[in-house]
CSV table of C-alpha atoms in Angstrom, one decimal:
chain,number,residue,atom,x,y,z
A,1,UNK,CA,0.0,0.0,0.0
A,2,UNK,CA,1.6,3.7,-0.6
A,3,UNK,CA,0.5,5.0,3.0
A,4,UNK,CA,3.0,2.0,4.5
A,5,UNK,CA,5.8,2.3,2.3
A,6,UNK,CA,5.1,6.3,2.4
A,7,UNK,CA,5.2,6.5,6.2
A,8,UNK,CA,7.7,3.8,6.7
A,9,UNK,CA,10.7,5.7,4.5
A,10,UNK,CA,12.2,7.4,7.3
A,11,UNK,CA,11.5,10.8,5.7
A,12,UNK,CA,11.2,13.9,7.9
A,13,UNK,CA,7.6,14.6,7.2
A,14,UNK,CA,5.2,14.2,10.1
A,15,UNK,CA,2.0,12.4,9.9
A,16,UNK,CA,0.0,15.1,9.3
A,17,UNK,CA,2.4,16.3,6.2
A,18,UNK,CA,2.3,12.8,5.0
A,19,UNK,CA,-1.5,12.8,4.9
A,20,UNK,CA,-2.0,15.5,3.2
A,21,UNK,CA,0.7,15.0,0.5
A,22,UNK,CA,-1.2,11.5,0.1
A,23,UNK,CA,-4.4,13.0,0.4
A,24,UNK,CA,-5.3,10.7,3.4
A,25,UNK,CA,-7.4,11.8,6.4
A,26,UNK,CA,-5.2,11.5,9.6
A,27,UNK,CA,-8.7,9.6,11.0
A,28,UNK,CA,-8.2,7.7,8.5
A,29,UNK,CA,-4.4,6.6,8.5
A,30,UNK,CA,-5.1,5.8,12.3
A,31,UNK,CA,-7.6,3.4,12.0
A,32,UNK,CA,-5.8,1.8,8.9
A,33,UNK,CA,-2.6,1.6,11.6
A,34,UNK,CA,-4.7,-0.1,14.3
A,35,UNK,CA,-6.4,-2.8,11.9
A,36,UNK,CA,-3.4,-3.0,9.9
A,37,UNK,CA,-1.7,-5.5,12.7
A,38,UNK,CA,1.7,-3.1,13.7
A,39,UNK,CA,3.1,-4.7,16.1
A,40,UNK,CA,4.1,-2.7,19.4
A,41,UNK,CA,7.9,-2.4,20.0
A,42,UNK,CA,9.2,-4.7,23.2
A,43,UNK,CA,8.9,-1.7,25.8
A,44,UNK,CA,5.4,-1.3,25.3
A,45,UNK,CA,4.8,-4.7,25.6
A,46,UNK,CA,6.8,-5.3,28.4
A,47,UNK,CA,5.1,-2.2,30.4
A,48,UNK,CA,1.4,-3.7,28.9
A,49,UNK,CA,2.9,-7.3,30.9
A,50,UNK,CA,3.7,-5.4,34.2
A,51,UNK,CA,0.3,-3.9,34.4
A,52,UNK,CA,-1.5,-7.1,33.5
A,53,UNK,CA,0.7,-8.8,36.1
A,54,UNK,CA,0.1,-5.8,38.8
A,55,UNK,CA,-3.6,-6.1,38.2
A,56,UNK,CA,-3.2,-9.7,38.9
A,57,UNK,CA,-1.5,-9.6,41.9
A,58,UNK,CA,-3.5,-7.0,43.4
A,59,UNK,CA,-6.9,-6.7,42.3
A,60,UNK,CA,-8.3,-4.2,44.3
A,61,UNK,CA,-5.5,-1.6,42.6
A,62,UNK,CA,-7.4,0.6,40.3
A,63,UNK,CA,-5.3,2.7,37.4
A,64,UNK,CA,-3.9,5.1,40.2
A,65,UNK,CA,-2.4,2.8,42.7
A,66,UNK,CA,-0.9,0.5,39.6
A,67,UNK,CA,0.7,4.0,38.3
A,68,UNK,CA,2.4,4.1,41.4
A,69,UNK,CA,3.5,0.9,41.5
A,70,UNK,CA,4.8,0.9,37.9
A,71,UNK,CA,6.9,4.4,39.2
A,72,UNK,CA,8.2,2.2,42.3
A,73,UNK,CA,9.2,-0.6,39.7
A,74,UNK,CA,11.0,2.6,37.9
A,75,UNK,CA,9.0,2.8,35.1
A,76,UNK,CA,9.0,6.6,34.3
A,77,UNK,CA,5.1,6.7,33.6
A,78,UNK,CA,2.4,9.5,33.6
A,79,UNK,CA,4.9,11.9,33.5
């Protein structure tokens, strides 16, 4: 497809100038990116696995109190 092989030359346009050269809707590139299977890099997956397994261990934690505890684990979140 031209968007991917557009956006995935590492050319110094941002999103929004790639769209509109391409004549794309930003709406539209987004919800192409999220159906189109991009796989998240190793940090985001590794910080998606610490909240899963905070959630797991404690339960009752709600977004706050697992924020902390990611910060505590030294992950520099909501910052």
């Amino acid at each position: 497809m031209i968007i991917q092989e557009t956006l995935s030359n590492n050319l110094s346009l941002s999103i929004s100038q790639s769209c509109q050269a391409l004549e794309v809707s930003r709406s539209g590139y987004y919800k192409w990116r999220t159906q189109s299977g991009i796989v998240p890099s190793d940090g985001i997956m590794d910080l998606k696995n610490q909240i899963q397994g905070i959630a797991l261990e404690f339960p009752s934690y709600g977004y706050r109190r697992i924020t902390a505890e990611l910060q505590n684990r030294g992950y520099a979140v909501n910052r």
